PDB file of C-alpha atoms in Angstrom:
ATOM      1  CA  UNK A   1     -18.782  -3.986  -1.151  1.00  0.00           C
ATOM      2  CA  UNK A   2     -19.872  -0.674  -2.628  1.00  0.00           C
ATOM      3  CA  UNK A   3     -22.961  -1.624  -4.126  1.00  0.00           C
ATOM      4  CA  UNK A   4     -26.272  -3.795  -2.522  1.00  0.00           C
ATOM      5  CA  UNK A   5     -26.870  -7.102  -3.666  1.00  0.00           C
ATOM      6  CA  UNK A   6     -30.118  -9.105  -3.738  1.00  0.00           C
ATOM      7  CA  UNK A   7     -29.426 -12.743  -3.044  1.00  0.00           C
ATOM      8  CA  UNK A   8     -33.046 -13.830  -4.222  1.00  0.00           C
ATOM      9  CA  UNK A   9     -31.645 -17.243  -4.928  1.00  0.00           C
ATOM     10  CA  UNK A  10     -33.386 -18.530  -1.517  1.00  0.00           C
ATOM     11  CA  UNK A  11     -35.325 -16.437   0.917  1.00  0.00           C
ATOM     12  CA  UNK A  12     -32.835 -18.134   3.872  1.00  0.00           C
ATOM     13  CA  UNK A  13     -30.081 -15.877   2.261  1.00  0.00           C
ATOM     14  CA  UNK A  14     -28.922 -12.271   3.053  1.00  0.00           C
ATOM     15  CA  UNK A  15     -28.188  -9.956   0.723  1.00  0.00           C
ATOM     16  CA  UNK A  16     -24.526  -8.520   0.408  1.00  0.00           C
ATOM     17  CA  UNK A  17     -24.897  -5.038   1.755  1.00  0.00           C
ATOM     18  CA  UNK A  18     -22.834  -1.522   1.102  1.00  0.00           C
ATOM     19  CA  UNK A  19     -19.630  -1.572   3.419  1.00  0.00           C
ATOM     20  CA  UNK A  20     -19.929  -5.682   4.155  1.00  0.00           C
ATOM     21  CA  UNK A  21     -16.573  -7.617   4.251  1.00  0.00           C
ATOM     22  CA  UNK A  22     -17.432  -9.771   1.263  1.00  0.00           C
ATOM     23  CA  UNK A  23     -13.506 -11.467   0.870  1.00  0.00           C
ATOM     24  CA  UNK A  24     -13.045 -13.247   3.359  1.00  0.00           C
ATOM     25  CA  UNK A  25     -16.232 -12.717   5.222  1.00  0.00           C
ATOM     26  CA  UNK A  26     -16.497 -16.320   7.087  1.00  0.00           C
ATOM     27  CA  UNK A  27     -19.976 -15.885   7.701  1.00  0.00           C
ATOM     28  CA  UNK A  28     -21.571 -15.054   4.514  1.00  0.00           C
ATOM     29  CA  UNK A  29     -19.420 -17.659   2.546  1.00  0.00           C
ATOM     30  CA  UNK A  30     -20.595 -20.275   5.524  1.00  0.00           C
ATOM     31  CA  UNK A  31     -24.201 -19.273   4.755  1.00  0.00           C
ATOM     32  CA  UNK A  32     -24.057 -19.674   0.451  1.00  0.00           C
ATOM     33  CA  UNK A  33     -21.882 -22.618   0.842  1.00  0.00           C
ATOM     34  CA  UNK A  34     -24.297 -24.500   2.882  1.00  0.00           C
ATOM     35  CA  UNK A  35     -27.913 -23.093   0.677  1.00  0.00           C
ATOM     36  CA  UNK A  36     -26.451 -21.394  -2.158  1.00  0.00           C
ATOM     37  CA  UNK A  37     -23.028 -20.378  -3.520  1.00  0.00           C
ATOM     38  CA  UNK A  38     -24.433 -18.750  -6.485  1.00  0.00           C
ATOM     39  CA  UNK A  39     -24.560 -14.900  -5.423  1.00  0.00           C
ATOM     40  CA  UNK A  40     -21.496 -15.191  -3.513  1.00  0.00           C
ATOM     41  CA  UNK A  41     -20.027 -15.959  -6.922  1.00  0.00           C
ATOM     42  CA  UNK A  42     -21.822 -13.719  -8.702  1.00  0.00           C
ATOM     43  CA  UNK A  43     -20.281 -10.805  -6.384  1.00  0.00           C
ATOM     44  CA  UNK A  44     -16.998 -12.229  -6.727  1.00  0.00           C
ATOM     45  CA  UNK A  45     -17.222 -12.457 -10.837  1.00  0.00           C
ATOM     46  CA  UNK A  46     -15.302  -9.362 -12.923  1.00  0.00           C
ATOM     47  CA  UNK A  47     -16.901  -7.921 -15.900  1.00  0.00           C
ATOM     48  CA  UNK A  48     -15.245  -8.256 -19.429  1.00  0.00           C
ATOM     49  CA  UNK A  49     -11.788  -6.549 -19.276  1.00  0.00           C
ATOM     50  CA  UNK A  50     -11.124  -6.907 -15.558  1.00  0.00           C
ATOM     51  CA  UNK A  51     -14.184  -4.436 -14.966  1.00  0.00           C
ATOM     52  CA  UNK A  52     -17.039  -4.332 -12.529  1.00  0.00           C
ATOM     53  CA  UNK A  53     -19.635  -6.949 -13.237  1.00  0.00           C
ATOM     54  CA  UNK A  54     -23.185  -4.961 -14.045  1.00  0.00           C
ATOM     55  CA  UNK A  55     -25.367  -8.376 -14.007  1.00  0.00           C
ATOM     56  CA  UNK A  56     -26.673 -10.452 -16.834  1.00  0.00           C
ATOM     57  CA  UNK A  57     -30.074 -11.841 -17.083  1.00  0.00           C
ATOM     58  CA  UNK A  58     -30.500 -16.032 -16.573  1.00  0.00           C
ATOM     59  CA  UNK A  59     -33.265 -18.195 -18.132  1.00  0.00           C
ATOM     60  CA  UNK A  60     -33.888 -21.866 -16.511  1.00  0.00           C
ATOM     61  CA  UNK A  61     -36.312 -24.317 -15.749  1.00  0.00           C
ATOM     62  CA  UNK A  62     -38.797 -23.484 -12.976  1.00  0.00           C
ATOM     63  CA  UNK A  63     -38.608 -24.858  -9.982  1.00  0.00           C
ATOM     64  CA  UNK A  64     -40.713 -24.637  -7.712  1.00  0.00           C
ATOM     65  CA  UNK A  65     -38.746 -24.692  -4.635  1.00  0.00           C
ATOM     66  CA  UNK A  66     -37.566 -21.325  -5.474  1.00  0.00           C
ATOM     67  CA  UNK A  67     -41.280 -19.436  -5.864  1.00  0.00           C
ATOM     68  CA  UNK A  68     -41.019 -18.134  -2.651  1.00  0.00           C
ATOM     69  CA  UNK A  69     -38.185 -16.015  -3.515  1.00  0.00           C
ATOM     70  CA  UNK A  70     -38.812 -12.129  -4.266  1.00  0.00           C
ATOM     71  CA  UNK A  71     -40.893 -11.440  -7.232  1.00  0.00           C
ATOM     72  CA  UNK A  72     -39.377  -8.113  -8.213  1.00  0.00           C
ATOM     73  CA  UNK A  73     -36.187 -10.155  -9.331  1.00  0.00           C
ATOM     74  CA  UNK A  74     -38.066 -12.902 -11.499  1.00  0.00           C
ATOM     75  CA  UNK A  75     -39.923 -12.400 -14.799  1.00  0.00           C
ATOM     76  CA  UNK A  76     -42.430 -15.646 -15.282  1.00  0.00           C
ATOM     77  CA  UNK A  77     -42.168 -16.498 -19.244  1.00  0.00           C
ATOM     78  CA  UNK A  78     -44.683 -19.790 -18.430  1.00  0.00           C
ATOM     79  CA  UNK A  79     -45.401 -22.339 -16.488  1.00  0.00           C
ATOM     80  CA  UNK A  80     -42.059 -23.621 -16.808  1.00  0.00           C
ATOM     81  CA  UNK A  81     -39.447 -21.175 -17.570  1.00  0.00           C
ATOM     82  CA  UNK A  82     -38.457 -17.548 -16.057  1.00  0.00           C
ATOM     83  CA  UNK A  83     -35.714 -15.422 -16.416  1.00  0.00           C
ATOM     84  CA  UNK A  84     -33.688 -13.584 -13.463  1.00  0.00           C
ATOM     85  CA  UNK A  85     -32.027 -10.635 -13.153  1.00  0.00           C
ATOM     86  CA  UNK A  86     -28.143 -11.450 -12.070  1.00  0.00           C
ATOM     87  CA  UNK A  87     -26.729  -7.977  -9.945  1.00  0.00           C
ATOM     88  CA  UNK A  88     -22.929  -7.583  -9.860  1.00  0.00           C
ATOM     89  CA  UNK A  89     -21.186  -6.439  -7.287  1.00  0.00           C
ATOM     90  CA  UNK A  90     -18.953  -3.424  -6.928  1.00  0.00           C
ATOM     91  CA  UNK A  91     -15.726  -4.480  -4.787  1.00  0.00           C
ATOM     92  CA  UNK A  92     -13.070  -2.191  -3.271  1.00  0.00           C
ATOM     93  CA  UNK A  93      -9.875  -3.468  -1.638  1.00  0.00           C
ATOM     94  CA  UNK A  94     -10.425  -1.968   2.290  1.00  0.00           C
ATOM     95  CA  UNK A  95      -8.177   0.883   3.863  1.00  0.00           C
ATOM     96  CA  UNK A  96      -5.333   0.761   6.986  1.00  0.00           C
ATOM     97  CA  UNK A  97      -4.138  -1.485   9.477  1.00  0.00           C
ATOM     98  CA  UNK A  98      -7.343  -3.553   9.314  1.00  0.00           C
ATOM     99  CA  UNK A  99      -7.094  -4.440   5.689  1.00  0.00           C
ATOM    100  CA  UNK A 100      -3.696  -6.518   6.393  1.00  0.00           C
ATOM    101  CA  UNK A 101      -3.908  -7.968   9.868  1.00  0.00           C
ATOM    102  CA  UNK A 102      -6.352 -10.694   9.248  1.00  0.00           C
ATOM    103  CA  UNK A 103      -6.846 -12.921   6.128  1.00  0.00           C
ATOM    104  CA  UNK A 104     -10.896 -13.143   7.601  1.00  0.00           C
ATOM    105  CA  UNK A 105     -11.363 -10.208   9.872  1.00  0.00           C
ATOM    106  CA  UNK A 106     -14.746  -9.662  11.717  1.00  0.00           C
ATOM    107  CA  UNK A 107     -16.003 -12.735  13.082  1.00  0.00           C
ATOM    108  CA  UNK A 108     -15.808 -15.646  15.772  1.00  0.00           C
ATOM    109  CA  UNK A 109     -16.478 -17.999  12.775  1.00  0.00           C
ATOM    110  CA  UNK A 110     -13.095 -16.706  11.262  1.00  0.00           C
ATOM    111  CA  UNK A 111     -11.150 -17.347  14.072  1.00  0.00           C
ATOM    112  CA  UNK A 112     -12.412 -20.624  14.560  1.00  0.00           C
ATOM    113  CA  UNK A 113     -12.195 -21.783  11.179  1.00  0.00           C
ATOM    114  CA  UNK A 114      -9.671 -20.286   9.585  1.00  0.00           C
ATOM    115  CA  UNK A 115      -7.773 -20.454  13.052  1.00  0.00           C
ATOM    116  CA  UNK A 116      -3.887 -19.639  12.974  1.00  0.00           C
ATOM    117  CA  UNK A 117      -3.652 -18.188   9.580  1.00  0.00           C
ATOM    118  CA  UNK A 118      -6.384 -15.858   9.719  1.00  0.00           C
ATOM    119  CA  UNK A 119      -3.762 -13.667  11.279  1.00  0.00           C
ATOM    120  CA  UNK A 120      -1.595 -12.153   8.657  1.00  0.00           C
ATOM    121  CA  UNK A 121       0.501  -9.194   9.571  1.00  0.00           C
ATOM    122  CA  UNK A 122      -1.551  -8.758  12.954  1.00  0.00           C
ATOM    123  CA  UNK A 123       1.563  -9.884  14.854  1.00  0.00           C
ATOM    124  CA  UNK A 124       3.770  -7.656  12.720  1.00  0.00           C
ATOM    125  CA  UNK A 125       2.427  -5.050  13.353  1.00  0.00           C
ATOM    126  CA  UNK A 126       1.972  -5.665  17.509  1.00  0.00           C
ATOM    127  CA  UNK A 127       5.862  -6.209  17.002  1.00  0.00           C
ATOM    128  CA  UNK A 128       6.535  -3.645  15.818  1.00  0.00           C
ATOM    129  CA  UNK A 129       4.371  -1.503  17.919  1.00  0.00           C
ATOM    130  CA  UNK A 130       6.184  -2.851  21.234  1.00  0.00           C
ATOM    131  CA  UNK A 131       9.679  -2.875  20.460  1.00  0.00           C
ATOM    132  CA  UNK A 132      10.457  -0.245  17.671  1.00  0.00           C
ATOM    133  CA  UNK A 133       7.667   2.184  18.947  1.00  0.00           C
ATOM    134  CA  UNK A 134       6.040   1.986  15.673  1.00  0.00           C
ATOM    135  CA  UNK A 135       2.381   3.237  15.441  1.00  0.00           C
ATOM    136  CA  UNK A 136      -0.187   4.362  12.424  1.00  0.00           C
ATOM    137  CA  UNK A 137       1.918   7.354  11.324  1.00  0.00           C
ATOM    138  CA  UNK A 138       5.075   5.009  10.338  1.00  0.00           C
ATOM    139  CA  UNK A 139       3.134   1.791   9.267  1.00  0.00           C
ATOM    140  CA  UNK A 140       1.230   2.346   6.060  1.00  0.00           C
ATOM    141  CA  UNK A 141      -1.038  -0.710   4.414  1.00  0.00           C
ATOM    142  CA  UNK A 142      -1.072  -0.982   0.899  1.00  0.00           C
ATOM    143  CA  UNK A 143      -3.888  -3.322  -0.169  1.00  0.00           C
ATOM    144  CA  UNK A 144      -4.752  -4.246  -3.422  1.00  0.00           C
ATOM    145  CA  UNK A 145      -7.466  -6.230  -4.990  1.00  0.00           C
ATOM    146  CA  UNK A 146      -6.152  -9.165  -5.787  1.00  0.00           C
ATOM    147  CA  UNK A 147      -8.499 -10.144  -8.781  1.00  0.00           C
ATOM    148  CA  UNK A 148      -7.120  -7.627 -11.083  1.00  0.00           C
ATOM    149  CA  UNK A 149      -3.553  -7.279 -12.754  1.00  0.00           C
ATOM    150  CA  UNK A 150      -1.662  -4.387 -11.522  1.00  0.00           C
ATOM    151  CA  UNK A 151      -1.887  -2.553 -14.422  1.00  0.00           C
ATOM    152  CA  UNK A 152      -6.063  -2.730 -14.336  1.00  0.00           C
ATOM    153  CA  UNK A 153      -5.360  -1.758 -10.946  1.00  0.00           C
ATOM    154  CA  UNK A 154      -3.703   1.526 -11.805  1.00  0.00           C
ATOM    155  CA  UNK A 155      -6.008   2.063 -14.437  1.00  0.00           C
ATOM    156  CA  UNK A 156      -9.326   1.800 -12.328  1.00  0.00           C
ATOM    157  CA  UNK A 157      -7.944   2.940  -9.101  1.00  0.00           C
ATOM    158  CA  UNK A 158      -4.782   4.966  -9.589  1.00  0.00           C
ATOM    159  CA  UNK A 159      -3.443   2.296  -7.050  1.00  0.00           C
ATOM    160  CA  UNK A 160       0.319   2.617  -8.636  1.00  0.00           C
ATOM    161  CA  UNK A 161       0.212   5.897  -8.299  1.00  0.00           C
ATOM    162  CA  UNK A 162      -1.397   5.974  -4.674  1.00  0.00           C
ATOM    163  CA  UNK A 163       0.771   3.791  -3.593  1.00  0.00           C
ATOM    164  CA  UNK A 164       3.827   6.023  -4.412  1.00  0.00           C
ATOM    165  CA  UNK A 165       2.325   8.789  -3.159  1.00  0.00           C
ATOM    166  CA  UNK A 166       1.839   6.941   0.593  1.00  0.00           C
ATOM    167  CA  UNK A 167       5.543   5.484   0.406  1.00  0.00           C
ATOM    168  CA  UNK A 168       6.790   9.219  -0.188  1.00  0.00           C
ATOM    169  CA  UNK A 169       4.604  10.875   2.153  1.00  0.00           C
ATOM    170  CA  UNK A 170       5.474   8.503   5.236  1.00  0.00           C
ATOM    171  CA  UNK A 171       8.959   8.775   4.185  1.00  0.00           C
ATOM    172  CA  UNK A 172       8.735  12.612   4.442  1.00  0.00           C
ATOM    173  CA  UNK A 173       6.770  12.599   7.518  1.00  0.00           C
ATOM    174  CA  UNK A 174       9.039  10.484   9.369  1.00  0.00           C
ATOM    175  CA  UNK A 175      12.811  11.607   8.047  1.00  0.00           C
ATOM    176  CA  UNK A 176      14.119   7.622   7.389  1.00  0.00           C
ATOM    177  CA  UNK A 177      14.138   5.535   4.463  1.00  0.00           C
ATOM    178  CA  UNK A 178      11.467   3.359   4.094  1.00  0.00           C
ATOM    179  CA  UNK A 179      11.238  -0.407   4.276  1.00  0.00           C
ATOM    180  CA  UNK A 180       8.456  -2.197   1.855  1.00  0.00           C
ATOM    181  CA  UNK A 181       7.326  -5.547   3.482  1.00  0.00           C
ATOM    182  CA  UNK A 182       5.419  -7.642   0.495  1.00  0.00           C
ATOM    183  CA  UNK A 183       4.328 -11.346   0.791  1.00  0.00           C
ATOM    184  CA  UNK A 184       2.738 -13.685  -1.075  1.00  0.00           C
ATOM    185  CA  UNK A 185       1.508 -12.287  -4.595  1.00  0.00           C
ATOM    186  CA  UNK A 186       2.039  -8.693  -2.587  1.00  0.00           C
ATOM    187  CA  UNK A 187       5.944  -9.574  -4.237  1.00  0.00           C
ATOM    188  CA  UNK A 188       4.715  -9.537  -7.874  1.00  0.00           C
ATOM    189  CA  UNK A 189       2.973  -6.918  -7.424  1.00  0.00           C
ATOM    190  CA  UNK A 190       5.568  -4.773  -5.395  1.00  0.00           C
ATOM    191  CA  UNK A 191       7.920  -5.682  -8.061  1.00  0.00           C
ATOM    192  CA  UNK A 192       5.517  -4.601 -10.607  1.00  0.00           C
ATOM    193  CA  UNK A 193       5.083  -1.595  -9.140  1.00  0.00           C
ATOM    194  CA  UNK A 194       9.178  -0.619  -8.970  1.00  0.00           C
ATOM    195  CA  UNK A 195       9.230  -1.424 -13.028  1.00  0.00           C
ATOM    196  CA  UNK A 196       6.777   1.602 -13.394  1.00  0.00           C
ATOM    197  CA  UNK A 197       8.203   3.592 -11.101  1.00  0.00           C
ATOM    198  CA  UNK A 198      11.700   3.400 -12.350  1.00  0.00           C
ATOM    199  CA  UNK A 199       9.356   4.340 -16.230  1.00  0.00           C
ATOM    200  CA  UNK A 200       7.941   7.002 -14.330  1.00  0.00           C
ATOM    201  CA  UNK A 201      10.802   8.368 -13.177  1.00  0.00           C
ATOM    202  CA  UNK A 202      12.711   7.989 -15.911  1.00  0.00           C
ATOM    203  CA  UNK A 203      10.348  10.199 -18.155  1.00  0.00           C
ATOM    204  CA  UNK A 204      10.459  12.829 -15.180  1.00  0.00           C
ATOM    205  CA  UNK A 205      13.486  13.269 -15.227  1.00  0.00           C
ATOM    206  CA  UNK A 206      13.460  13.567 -19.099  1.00  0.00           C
ATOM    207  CA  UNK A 207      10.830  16.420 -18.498  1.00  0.00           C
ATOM    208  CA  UNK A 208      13.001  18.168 -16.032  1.00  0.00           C
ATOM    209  CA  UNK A 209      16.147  18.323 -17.993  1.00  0.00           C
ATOM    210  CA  UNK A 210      14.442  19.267 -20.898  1.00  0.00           C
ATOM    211  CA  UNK A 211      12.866  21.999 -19.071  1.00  0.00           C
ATOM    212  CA  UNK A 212      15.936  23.072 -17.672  1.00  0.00           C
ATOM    213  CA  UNK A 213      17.585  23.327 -21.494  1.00  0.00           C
ATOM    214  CA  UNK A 214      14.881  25.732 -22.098  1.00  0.00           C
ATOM    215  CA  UNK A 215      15.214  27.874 -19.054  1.00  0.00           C
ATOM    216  CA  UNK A 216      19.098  28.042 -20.546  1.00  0.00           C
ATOM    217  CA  UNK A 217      18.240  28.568 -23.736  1.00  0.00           C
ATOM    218  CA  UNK A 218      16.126  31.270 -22.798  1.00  0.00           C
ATOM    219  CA  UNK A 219      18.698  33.063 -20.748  1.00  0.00           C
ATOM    220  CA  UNK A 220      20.896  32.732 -23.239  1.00  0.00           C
ATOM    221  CA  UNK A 221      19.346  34.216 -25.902  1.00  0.00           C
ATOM    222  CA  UNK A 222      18.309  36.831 -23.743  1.00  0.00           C
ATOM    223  CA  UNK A 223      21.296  37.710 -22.514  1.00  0.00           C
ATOM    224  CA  UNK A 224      22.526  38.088 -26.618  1.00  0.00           C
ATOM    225  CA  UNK A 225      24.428  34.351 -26.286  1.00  0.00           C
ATOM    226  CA  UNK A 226      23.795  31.729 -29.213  1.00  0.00           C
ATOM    227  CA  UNK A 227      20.537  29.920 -29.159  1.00  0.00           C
ATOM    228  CA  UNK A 228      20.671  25.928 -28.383  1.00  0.00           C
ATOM    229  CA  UNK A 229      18.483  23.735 -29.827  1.00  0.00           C
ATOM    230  CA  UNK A 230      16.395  21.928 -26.716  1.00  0.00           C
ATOM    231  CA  UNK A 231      13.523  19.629 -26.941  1.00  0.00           C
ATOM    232  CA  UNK A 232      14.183  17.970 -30.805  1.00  0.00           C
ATOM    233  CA  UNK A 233      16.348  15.045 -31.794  1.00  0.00           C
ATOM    234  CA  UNK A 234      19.418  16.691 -30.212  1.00  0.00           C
ATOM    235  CA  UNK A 235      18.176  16.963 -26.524  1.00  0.00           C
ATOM    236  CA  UNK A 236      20.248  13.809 -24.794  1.00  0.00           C
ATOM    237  CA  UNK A 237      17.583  11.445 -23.787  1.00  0.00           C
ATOM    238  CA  UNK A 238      20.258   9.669 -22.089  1.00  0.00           C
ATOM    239  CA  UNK A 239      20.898  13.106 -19.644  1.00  0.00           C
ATOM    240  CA  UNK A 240      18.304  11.935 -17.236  1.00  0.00           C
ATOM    241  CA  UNK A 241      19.102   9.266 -14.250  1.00  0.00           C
ATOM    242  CA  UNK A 242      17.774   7.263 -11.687  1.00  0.00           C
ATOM    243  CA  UNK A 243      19.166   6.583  -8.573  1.00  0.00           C
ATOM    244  CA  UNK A 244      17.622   3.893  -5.821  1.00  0.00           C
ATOM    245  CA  UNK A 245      19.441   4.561  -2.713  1.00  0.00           C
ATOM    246  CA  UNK A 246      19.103   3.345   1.105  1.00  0.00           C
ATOM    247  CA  UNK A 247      15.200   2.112   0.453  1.00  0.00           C
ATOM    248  CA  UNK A 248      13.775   4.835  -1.667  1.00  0.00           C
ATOM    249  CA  UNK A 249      13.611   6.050  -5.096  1.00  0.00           C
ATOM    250  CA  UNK A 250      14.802   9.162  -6.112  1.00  0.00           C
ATOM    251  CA  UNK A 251      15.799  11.735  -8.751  1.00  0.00           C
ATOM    252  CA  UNK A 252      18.634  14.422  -8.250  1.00  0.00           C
ATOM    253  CA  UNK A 253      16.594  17.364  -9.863  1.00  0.00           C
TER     254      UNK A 253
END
């Protein structure tokens, strides 16, 4: 989370604080389950158009059970009616290694109750690390919040664009081709994400040959030699290609 909370729903709740593991944090969805789900919810809930949620205010019947919760987040209309201010929540998909080795990370509760399966590329990853000799420089997490479509996801984050960035900078550091490991809905969204690379690149290349007609044109005409036309209905949009070779993407500039 990247934004406090008040969970004034009952005073027996605690509020979702800045850096707490809100999906899948064990403890605070044991705690709403068993007084109130409500503000877990409400943190969970996207805006209109895949955004951030900025709160809504709620009118209801009063009950008195609930006067005990903080005044500054209740307006009383009258005797039996009050509105409350809703807050959203502003949610981040975490960073490295920690973000993909549990499904619940953080908490006794997790392992107990989530058991087995809260570990999700934690053995990988220890796997990798003993017999390949694999450590944080060659192993690169790509998590993504899962609520969104990927193309809200590029849109709010630049996370299309991120994530090409970190598969071609561990590729460079390291000297091999690079092997993508996606599971679950991680393979739509992998797949999504080689569609608009393979448009990206595409148009790239486009650019570059394009830019290298005019660098010939140029020297052409300087040199005295006919002009070309470059750039208009004649340049050969087909002139520009793709290759995918041994686990990366690239373009022969």
């Amino acid at each position: 989370s990247w934004k406090h909370k008040p969970c004034p729903q009952n005073p027996l709740l605690s509020d979702i604080k800045m850096l707490d593991y809100v999906w899948l944090n064990m403890n605070i969805l044991i705690q709403m389950a068993t007084i109130d789900v409500r503000c877990f919810s409400e943190c969970m809930t996207l805006g209109k158009y895949q955004t951030d949620y900025d709160g809504a205010e709620e009118e209801y019947d009063d009950d008195p059970r609930q006067r005990t919760a903080s005044s500054s987040n209740y307006n009383y209309i009258n005797n039996s009616t009050k509105t409350q201010k809703i807050e959203g929540c502003k949610l981040r998909p975490d960073e490295g290694l920690d973000a993909i080795s549990s499904l619940a990370p953080g908490s006794f509760s997790s392992d107990l109750l989530v058991g087995g399966t809260n570990t999700v590329y934690a053995w990988l990853i220890q796997w990798l690390a003993d017999n390949l000799g694999y450590d944080v420089t060659s192993i690169v997490a790509l998590p993504y919040d899962w609520r969104l479509s990927p193309d809200k996801m590029e849109q709010r984050d630049g996370f299309l664009t991120l994530v090409r960035m970190k598969i071609e900078a561990a590729v460079k550091s390291n000297g091999l081709p690079g092997i993508m490991v996606a599971h679950s809905m991680g393979n739509s969204v992998f797949r999504y994400f080689l569609e608009w690379l393979r448009v990206q690149m595409r148009e790239e290349a486009y650019e570059r040959y394009v830019r290298r007609a005019k660098r010939r044109a140029a020297a052409r005409s300087a040199a005295g030699m006919e002009d070309v036309d470059v750039g208009g209905d004649s340049a050969m949009r087909s002139g520009s290609v793709g290759v995918f070779g041994r686990g990366r993407a690239f373009v022969d500039d």
